[in-house]
């Protein structure tokens, strides 16, 4: 086999065990399929007080089972909007030296994000003639023209220098091809594993969580930000009239969390089903018992949560943005609507929640599509190995 050095600022750790789980699952699948994987996940220098003070307790190396994660320190200043370029420069100045002292020369560098990971490991890749692959999930490419000062030139430099640009959707691959050589751009989907979702226990889970067996459960999973459509949701909820429907919101917080709580309080729906920081196991249970997953985002790559809805046989209501139409077949596995359209959200919810049998059929069709397209973590790892091997050989 071969050796991989992975760079991933967005990775779970002892302070934030649920951030960047998709990167953990990607690297775990890769390591379990044969290659030797080591990872660096830089963390901020920890001040004595403030939002990053807790990082002082993070171990320098954490064991994640199939691979180890190293946490060298970089300068990461706030507000992020003003100083995000500083993080990239600190990464590029500090982490290549740490890598040289800590690891043998790898066969491949795999940056889990275009920036800062790809940019930060670029000096090491150049100095040691190691192929560099960067993964694009959406935010860097979708924000071209609107990055914090100093970031966009570094994003473009990384795209130009990378051996391969791995995009999670065809839509992102098309965007990446506008900024670099299209021949090195690949679509490498992530995915989900149906065996991890206890769909056969839906009734028991509803009883355990005090959800009426006959209710239609509409699930939102994502951060509570404007770009995820929370603005449209809060506009809609107070006037929305749906019989026997329960809304559940799961996220890692966000600037619009309080607005969401107020909107639910003013609506006919319970405000008790807003959850932040729940475990992976608990989230899988919510997916398993839900009838409809909805995500009215303004922009996306291919959302991990939609793969998880498909794996759990849950119908999807999404927007026609990014790679979402590549996942959801309108009228077959769910519904697609225009972004930022409150009326379209309301109409789709009225239609879909009126017939649970239709939702169940859409959910089963979504799971079949997931399997037919090989959108699982094991298949994801095989696709990564294919492009890695091509560069090594």
Short mmCIF file of C-alpha atoms in Angstrom, two decimals:
data_model
loop_
_atom_site.label_atom_id
_atom_site.label_comp_id
_atom_site.label_asym_id
_atom_site.label_seq_id
_atom_site.Cartn_x
_atom_site.Cartn_y
_atom_site.Cartn_z
CA UNK A 1 0.00 0.00 0.00
CA UNK A 2 1.05 3.63 0.30
CA UNK A 3 1.27 6.36 2.97
CA UNK A 4 -0.94 9.43 3.30
CA UNK A 5 -0.44 12.63 5.26
CA UNK A 6 -3.82 14.29 5.76
CA UNK A 7 -4.36 17.93 6.70
CA UNK A 8 -7.68 18.85 8.29
CA UNK A 9 -8.38 21.85 10.49
CA UNK A 10 -12.02 20.76 10.53
CA UNK A 11 -11.81 17.49 12.49
CA UNK A 12 -13.33 16.27 15.77
CA UNK A 13 -11.25 16.70 18.91
CA UNK A 14 -11.71 16.38 22.67
CA UNK A 15 -13.25 19.88 22.87
CA UNK A 16 -15.49 19.70 19.79
CA UNK A 17 -16.20 15.98 19.24
CA UNK A 18 -18.81 16.57 16.51
CA UNK A 19 -17.11 19.10 14.25
CA UNK A 20 -15.94 17.85 10.87
CA UNK A 21 -17.29 14.33 11.34
CA UNK A 22 -17.41 13.90 7.56
CA UNK A 23 -13.62 14.37 7.45
CA UNK A 24 -13.16 11.80 10.19
CA UNK A 25 -15.36 9.31 8.34
CA UNK A 26 -13.50 9.94 5.09
CA UNK A 27 -10.07 9.40 6.65
CA UNK A 28 -11.25 6.41 8.67
CA UNK A 29 -12.64 4.75 5.54
CA UNK A 30 -9.37 5.45 3.71
CA UNK A 31 -7.23 4.06 6.55
CA UNK A 32 -9.41 0.97 6.91
CA UNK A 33 -9.08 0.24 3.19
CA UNK A 34 -5.31 -0.18 3.32
CA UNK A 35 -3.21 3.01 3.13
CA UNK A 36 -1.24 4.18 6.16
CA UNK A 37 -2.78 7.48 7.30
CA UNK A 38 -1.43 10.19 9.62
CA UNK A 39 -3.28 13.47 10.11
CA UNK A 40 -2.40 16.97 11.23
CA UNK A 41 -5.26 19.08 12.54
CA UNK A 42 -3.78 22.42 13.64
CA UNK A 43 -5.36 24.12 16.62
CA UNK A 44 -5.10 27.76 17.75
CA UNK A 45 -2.60 28.91 20.30
CA UNK A 46 -4.73 28.99 23.45
CA UNK A 47 -5.01 32.35 25.25
CA UNK A 48 -5.64 32.32 29.03
CA UNK A 49 -9.21 33.58 28.52
CA UNK A 50 -11.64 33.91 25.62
CA UNK A 51 -13.25 31.64 23.03
CA UNK A 52 -10.13 29.57 22.37
CA UNK A 53 -8.85 29.20 25.95
CA UNK A 54 -10.23 25.64 26.19
CA UNK A 55 -7.84 24.50 23.44
CA UNK A 56 -5.03 24.43 25.99
CA UNK A 57 -6.37 21.08 27.20
CA UNK A 58 -6.19 19.34 23.81
CA UNK A 59 -3.51 16.65 23.63
CA UNK A 60 -0.73 17.11 21.12
CA UNK A 61 -1.66 13.73 19.61
CA UNK A 62 -5.07 12.00 19.71
CA UNK A 63 -5.75 8.38 18.79
CA UNK A 64 -8.76 8.01 16.47
CA UNK A 65 -8.55 4.25 16.07
CA UNK A 66 -7.56 3.77 12.45
CA UNK A 67 -5.14 6.71 12.50
CA UNK A 68 -3.62 9.34 14.80
CA UNK A 69 -4.31 13.07 14.70
CA UNK A 70 -1.58 15.59 15.59
CA UNK A 71 -2.51 19.05 16.88
CA UNK A 72 0.36 21.49 16.24
CA UNK A 73 -0.47 25.14 16.99
CA UNK A 74 -1.10 28.03 14.64
CA UNK A 75 -2.23 31.65 15.03
CA UNK A 76 -5.98 31.87 14.51
CA UNK A 77 -7.33 35.34 15.18
CA UNK A 78 -10.88 36.60 15.48
CA UNK A 79 -12.98 37.98 13.97
CA UNK A 80 -12.45 35.33 11.31
CA UNK A 81 -13.78 37.59 8.56
CA UNK A 82 -10.93 40.05 9.10
CA UNK A 83 -8.06 37.69 9.93
CA UNK A 84 -8.71 34.41 8.09
CA UNK A 85 -5.68 35.00 5.88
CA UNK A 86 -3.50 35.04 9.02
CA UNK A 87 -4.52 31.46 9.80
CA UNK A 88 -3.48 30.31 6.33
CA UNK A 89 -0.12 32.06 6.52
CA UNK A 90 0.56 30.69 10.02
CA UNK A 91 -0.38 27.21 8.80
CA UNK A 92 2.02 27.48 5.85
CA UNK A 93 4.82 28.87 8.05
CA UNK A 94 4.56 26.44 10.95
CA UNK A 95 3.03 23.12 9.89
CA UNK A 96 5.46 22.07 7.09
CA UNK A 97 8.33 22.27 9.61
CA UNK A 98 6.34 20.21 12.11
CA UNK A 99 5.58 17.61 9.42
CA UNK A 100 9.23 17.36 8.41
CA UNK A 101 10.32 16.72 12.02
CA UNK A 102 7.50 14.33 12.90
CA UNK A 103 6.77 12.08 9.92
CA UNK A 104 8.61 10.21 7.22
CA UNK A 105 8.02 11.56 3.72
CA UNK A 106 4.51 10.42 2.68
CA UNK A 107 3.58 9.18 -0.76
CA UNK A 108 0.59 11.54 -0.94
CA UNK A 109 -0.69 14.65 0.85
CA UNK A 110 -4.46 14.76 1.18
CA UNK A 111 -5.82 18.16 2.28
CA UNK A 112 -9.40 17.79 3.50
CA UNK A 113 -10.13 21.41 2.57
CA UNK A 114 -8.79 23.64 -0.16
CA UNK A 115 -8.03 26.39 2.37
CA UNK A 116 -6.39 26.56 4.82
CA UNK A 117 -5.32 22.88 4.67
CA UNK A 118 -4.24 22.76 1.04
CA UNK A 119 -2.53 26.13 1.15
CA UNK A 120 -0.87 25.34 4.49
CA UNK A 121 0.68 22.08 3.25
CA UNK A 122 1.66 23.43 -0.16
CA UNK A 123 5.19 24.48 0.92
CA UNK A 124 5.92 20.96 2.19
CA UNK A 125 4.54 19.37 -0.99
CA UNK A 126 6.72 21.60 -3.14
CA UNK A 127 9.87 21.14 -1.08
CA UNK A 128 9.55 17.34 -0.97
CA UNK A 129 8.01 16.72 -4.40
CA UNK A 130 4.92 15.03 -2.93
CA UNK A 131 1.59 14.96 -4.84
CA UNK A 132 -0.95 17.27 -3.18
CA UNK A 133 -4.67 16.57 -3.39
CA UNK A 134 -7.20 19.10 -2.14
CA UNK A 135 -10.87 18.43 -1.40
CA UNK A 136 -13.55 21.00 -2.22
CA UNK A 137 -16.79 20.81 -0.22
CA UNK A 138 -18.34 24.05 -1.38
CA UNK A 139 -17.56 27.05 0.80
CA UNK A 140 -14.27 28.11 -0.80
CA UNK A 141 -15.45 27.75 -4.40
CA UNK A 142 -18.96 29.03 -3.76
CA UNK A 143 -17.49 32.14 -2.09
CA UNK A 144 -15.05 33.12 -4.83
CA UNK A 145 -15.19 36.88 -5.06
CA UNK A 146 -16.36 37.23 -1.46
CA UNK A 147 -13.50 35.81 0.62
CA UNK A 148 -11.95 37.67 3.55
CA UNK A 149 -9.04 39.92 2.51
CA UNK A 150 -5.99 38.00 1.32
CA UNK A 151 -7.68 34.60 1.09
CA UNK A 152 -8.67 34.40 -2.57
CA UNK A 153 -5.13 34.72 -4.00
CA UNK A 154 -4.05 31.83 -1.76
CA UNK A 155 -7.05 29.74 -2.85
CA UNK A 156 -6.16 30.33 -6.50
CA UNK A 157 -2.48 29.51 -5.88
CA UNK A 158 -3.46 26.24 -4.23
CA UNK A 159 -5.77 25.28 -7.08
CA UNK A 160 -3.01 25.93 -9.60
CA UNK A 161 -0.37 23.98 -7.65
CA UNK A 162 -2.44 20.97 -6.58
CA UNK A 163 -1.89 17.64 -8.29
CA UNK A 164 -5.61 16.89 -8.04
CA UNK A 165 -8.75 18.80 -7.05
CA UNK A 166 -11.36 16.45 -5.60
CA UNK A 167 -14.86 17.93 -5.58
CA UNK A 168 -17.82 16.42 -3.74
CA UNK A 169 -20.25 17.27 -6.56
CA UNK A 170 -20.33 17.72 -10.32
CA UNK A 171 -21.49 21.31 -9.81
CA UNK A 172 -18.37 22.09 -7.75
CA UNK A 173 -16.16 20.29 -10.26
CA UNK A 174 -17.53 22.56 -12.98
CA UNK A 175 -16.73 25.61 -10.84
CA UNK A 176 -13.24 24.36 -10.03
CA UNK A 177 -12.56 23.88 -13.74
CA UNK A 178 -13.07 27.62 -14.25
CA UNK A 179 -10.08 28.36 -12.01
CA UNK A 180 -7.62 25.58 -12.83
CA UNK A 181 -6.76 22.85 -15.34
CA UNK A 182 -9.96 20.84 -15.78
CA UNK A 183 -7.99 17.64 -16.42
CA UNK A 184 -6.99 17.44 -12.75
CA UNK A 185 -10.49 18.02 -11.38
CA UNK A 186 -12.42 14.94 -10.23
CA UNK A 187 -15.83 14.40 -8.63
CA UNK A 188 -15.38 12.24 -5.53
CA UNK A 189 -18.69 11.97 -3.64
CA UNK A 190 -18.87 11.29 0.06
CA UNK A 191 -21.77 9.24 1.40
CA UNK A 192 -23.45 7.39 4.25
CA UNK A 193 -23.90 3.78 5.33
CA UNK A 194 -27.52 2.52 5.59
CA UNK A 195 -26.54 -0.13 8.17
CA UNK A 196 -25.83 2.65 10.70
CA UNK A 197 -29.44 3.91 10.79
CA UNK A 198 -31.96 1.92 12.91
CA UNK A 199 -34.92 2.37 10.56
CA UNK A 200 -36.38 -0.95 11.72
CA UNK A 201 -36.89 0.61 15.16
CA UNK A 202 -38.91 3.66 14.11
CA UNK A 203 -41.92 2.92 16.30
CA UNK A 204 -39.83 2.14 19.39
CA UNK A 205 -37.76 5.30 18.90
CA UNK A 206 -40.89 7.43 18.61
CA UNK A 207 -42.24 6.01 21.83
CA UNK A 208 -38.91 6.57 23.57
CA UNK A 209 -38.73 10.19 22.37
CA UNK A 210 -42.43 10.88 23.04
CA UNK A 211 -43.34 11.40 19.38
CA UNK A 212 -46.84 10.39 18.33
CA UNK A 213 -46.75 7.30 16.10
CA UNK A 214 -49.11 8.94 13.60
CA UNK A 215 -47.32 12.31 13.45
CA UNK A 216 -45.34 13.42 10.41
CA UNK A 217 -41.84 14.29 11.61
CA UNK A 218 -40.03 17.00 9.63
CA UNK A 219 -36.32 17.12 10.46
CA UNK A 220 -33.79 19.93 9.88
CA UNK A 221 -30.09 19.18 10.44
CA UNK A 222 -27.59 21.98 9.91
CA UNK A 223 -26.19 25.12 11.46
CA UNK A 224 -28.69 27.81 12.36
CA UNK A 225 -27.49 30.41 9.87
CA UNK A 226 -29.08 32.49 7.13
CA UNK A 227 -27.29 30.53 4.40
CA UNK A 228 -29.03 27.34 5.57
CA UNK A 229 -32.43 28.94 5.03
CA UNK A 230 -33.21 29.67 8.68
CA UNK A 231 -34.45 33.14 7.71
CA UNK A 232 -37.12 31.66 5.46
CA UNK A 233 -38.02 29.09 8.11
CA UNK A 234 -38.50 31.72 10.82
CA UNK A 235 -40.64 33.80 8.45
CA UNK A 236 -42.78 30.78 7.67
CA UNK A 237 -43.33 29.00 10.99
CA UNK A 238 -45.65 31.45 12.83
CA UNK A 239 -48.26 31.30 10.06
CA UNK A 240 -47.79 27.66 9.01
CA UNK A 241 -50.76 25.35 9.54
CA UNK A 242 -49.96 21.63 9.28
CA UNK A 243 -51.98 18.91 11.01
CA UNK A 244 -50.20 16.24 13.06
CA UNK A 245 -46.73 17.54 12.17
CA UNK A 246 -43.70 17.75 14.44
CA UNK A 247 -40.68 19.89 13.54
CA UNK A 248 -37.26 18.85 14.89
CA UNK A 249 -34.18 21.09 14.54
CA UNK A 250 -30.69 19.68 15.15
CA UNK A 251 -27.55 21.78 14.78
CA UNK A 252 -24.34 23.06 16.30
CA UNK A 253 -25.83 26.43 17.12
CA UNK A 254 -25.52 29.51 14.97
CA UNK A 255 -26.35 33.21 14.93
CA UNK A 256 -30.06 32.60 14.23
CA UNK A 257 -30.76 30.02 16.92
CA UNK A 258 -32.63 32.46 19.14
CA UNK A 259 -34.73 33.72 16.21
CA UNK A 260 -35.65 30.12 15.43
CA UNK A 261 -36.73 29.52 19.03
CA UNK A 262 -38.87 32.66 19.01
CA UNK A 263 -40.52 31.67 15.71
CA UNK A 264 -41.39 28.23 17.09
CA UNK A 265 -42.80 29.78 20.26
CA UNK A 266 -45.06 31.96 18.11
CA UNK A 267 -46.16 28.99 15.98
CA UNK A 268 -48.41 25.97 16.50
CA UNK A 269 -45.35 23.72 16.80
CA UNK A 270 -43.38 22.74 19.89
CA UNK A 271 -40.22 24.71 20.68
CA UNK A 272 -38.80 21.83 22.73
CA UNK A 273 -37.40 20.01 19.70
CA UNK A 274 -34.33 22.19 19.10
CA UNK A 275 -31.14 20.30 19.86
CA UNK A 276 -27.48 21.37 19.74
CA UNK A 277 -24.42 19.21 20.25
CA UNK A 278 -26.21 15.85 20.23
CA UNK A 279 -24.25 12.64 19.70
CA UNK A 280 -23.90 10.89 16.36
CA UNK A 281 -25.96 8.00 17.72
CA UNK A 282 -28.80 10.33 18.73
CA UNK A 283 -28.75 12.06 15.34
CA UNK A 284 -29.01 8.74 13.53
CA UNK A 285 -32.08 7.94 15.63
CA UNK A 286 -33.74 11.20 14.58
CA UNK A 287 -33.02 10.43 10.93
CA UNK A 288 -34.39 6.92 11.39
CA UNK A 289 -37.73 8.08 12.81
CA UNK A 290 -38.19 11.15 10.58
CA UNK A 291 -40.55 11.20 7.60
CA UNK A 292 -39.06 14.21 5.82
CA UNK A 293 -35.67 15.92 5.95
CA UNK A 294 -35.70 19.54 4.81
CA UNK A 295 -32.80 21.84 4.05
CA UNK A 296 -33.73 25.15 2.33
CA UNK A 297 -30.09 26.21 1.80
CA UNK A 298 -28.92 29.14 -0.31
CA UNK A 299 -25.76 27.30 -1.46
CA UNK A 300 -24.27 23.83 -0.97
CA UNK A 301 -21.81 21.27 -2.27
CA UNK A 302 -23.46 17.91 -1.70
CA UNK A 303 -24.70 18.01 1.90
CA UNK A 304 -23.67 15.08 4.10
CA UNK A 305 -27.05 15.25 5.82
CA UNK A 306 -28.87 14.48 2.56
CA UNK A 307 -26.81 11.32 2.16
CA UNK A 308 -27.76 10.44 5.75
CA UNK A 309 -31.43 11.05 5.00
CA UNK A 310 -31.17 8.77 1.97
CA UNK A 311 -29.42 6.09 4.03
CA UNK A 312 -32.23 6.25 6.61
CA UNK A 313 -35.01 6.00 4.00
CA UNK A 314 -36.13 9.57 4.69
CA UNK A 315 -37.60 11.73 1.93
CA UNK A 316 -35.84 15.04 1.23
CA UNK A 317 -37.11 18.58 0.62
CA UNK A 318 -34.15 20.58 -0.68
CA UNK A 319 -33.32 23.57 -2.83
CA UNK A 320 -32.03 23.72 -6.40
CA UNK A 321 -28.51 24.76 -5.41
CA UNK A 322 -25.05 23.26 -5.87
CA UNK A 323 -24.98 19.48 -5.91
CA UNK A 324 -28.37 18.97 -4.22
CA UNK A 325 -30.12 18.20 -7.56
CA UNK A 326 -27.45 15.52 -8.11
CA UNK A 327 -28.63 13.80 -4.93
CA UNK A 328 -32.40 14.36 -4.93
CA UNK A 329 -34.59 13.25 -7.84
CA UNK A 330 -37.53 15.66 -7.81
CA UNK A 331 -40.81 13.78 -7.41
CA UNK A 332 -39.05 10.44 -6.84
CA UNK A 333 -36.82 10.70 -3.75
CA UNK A 334 -38.13 14.07 -2.57
CA UNK A 335 -38.85 17.56 -3.79
CA UNK A 336 -36.66 20.40 -5.07
CA UNK A 337 -37.67 24.05 -4.80
CA UNK A 338 -36.00 27.40 -5.60
CA UNK A 339 -33.84 28.88 -2.82
CA UNK A 340 -35.03 31.84 -0.71
CA UNK A 341 -38.68 31.20 -1.64
CA UNK A 342 -40.91 31.09 1.46
CA UNK A 343 -44.01 30.38 -0.61
CA UNK A 344 -42.38 27.40 -2.30
CA UNK A 345 -41.31 25.97 1.06
CA UNK A 346 -44.83 26.32 2.42
CA UNK A 347 -46.45 24.73 -0.63
CA UNK A 348 -44.01 21.81 -0.62
CA UNK A 349 -44.50 21.19 3.11
CA UNK A 350 -48.28 21.30 2.70
CA UNK A 351 -48.11 18.80 -0.14
CA UNK A 352 -45.55 16.40 1.35
CA UNK A 353 -46.87 16.22 4.91
CA UNK A 354 -50.40 15.43 3.63
CA UNK A 355 -49.48 11.84 2.75
CA UNK A 356 -46.97 9.85 4.82
CA UNK A 357 -47.25 6.90 2.44
CA UNK A 358 -45.84 9.05 -0.36
CA UNK A 359 -43.01 10.14 1.93
CA UNK A 360 -42.21 6.53 2.81
CA UNK A 361 -42.05 5.57 -0.86
CA UNK A 362 -39.78 8.54 -1.60
CA UNK A 363 -37.55 7.58 1.33
CA UNK A 364 -37.18 4.00 0.10
CA UNK A 365 -36.41 5.27 -3.40
CA UNK A 366 -33.72 7.54 -1.96
CA UNK A 367 -32.02 4.63 -0.20
CA UNK A 368 -32.10 2.58 -3.41
CA UNK A 369 -30.49 5.50 -5.24
CA UNK A 370 -27.75 5.77 -2.59
CA UNK A 371 -26.89 2.11 -3.05
CA UNK A 372 -27.08 2.18 -6.86
CA UNK A 373 -24.77 5.21 -7.00
CA UNK A 374 -22.31 3.62 -4.52
CA UNK A 375 -22.55 6.63 -2.22
CA UNK A 376 -21.07 4.89 0.82
CA UNK A 377 -17.90 5.60 2.77
CA UNK A 378 -16.22 2.42 1.52
CA UNK A 379 -16.87 3.43 -2.09
CA UNK A 380 -15.63 6.94 -1.28
CA UNK A 381 -12.33 5.49 -0.05
CA UNK A 382 -11.93 3.41 -3.22
CA UNK A 383 -12.39 6.51 -5.38
CA UNK A 384 -9.76 8.40 -3.37
CA UNK A 385 -7.28 5.53 -3.66
CA UNK A 386 -7.79 5.43 -7.41
CA UNK A 387 -6.73 9.06 -7.88
CA UNK A 388 -3.92 8.76 -5.34
CA UNK A 389 -2.46 5.70 -7.07
CA UNK A 390 -2.58 7.37 -10.47
CA UNK A 391 -0.40 10.18 -9.14
CA UNK A 392 2.02 7.85 -7.36
CA UNK A 393 2.44 5.60 -10.38
#
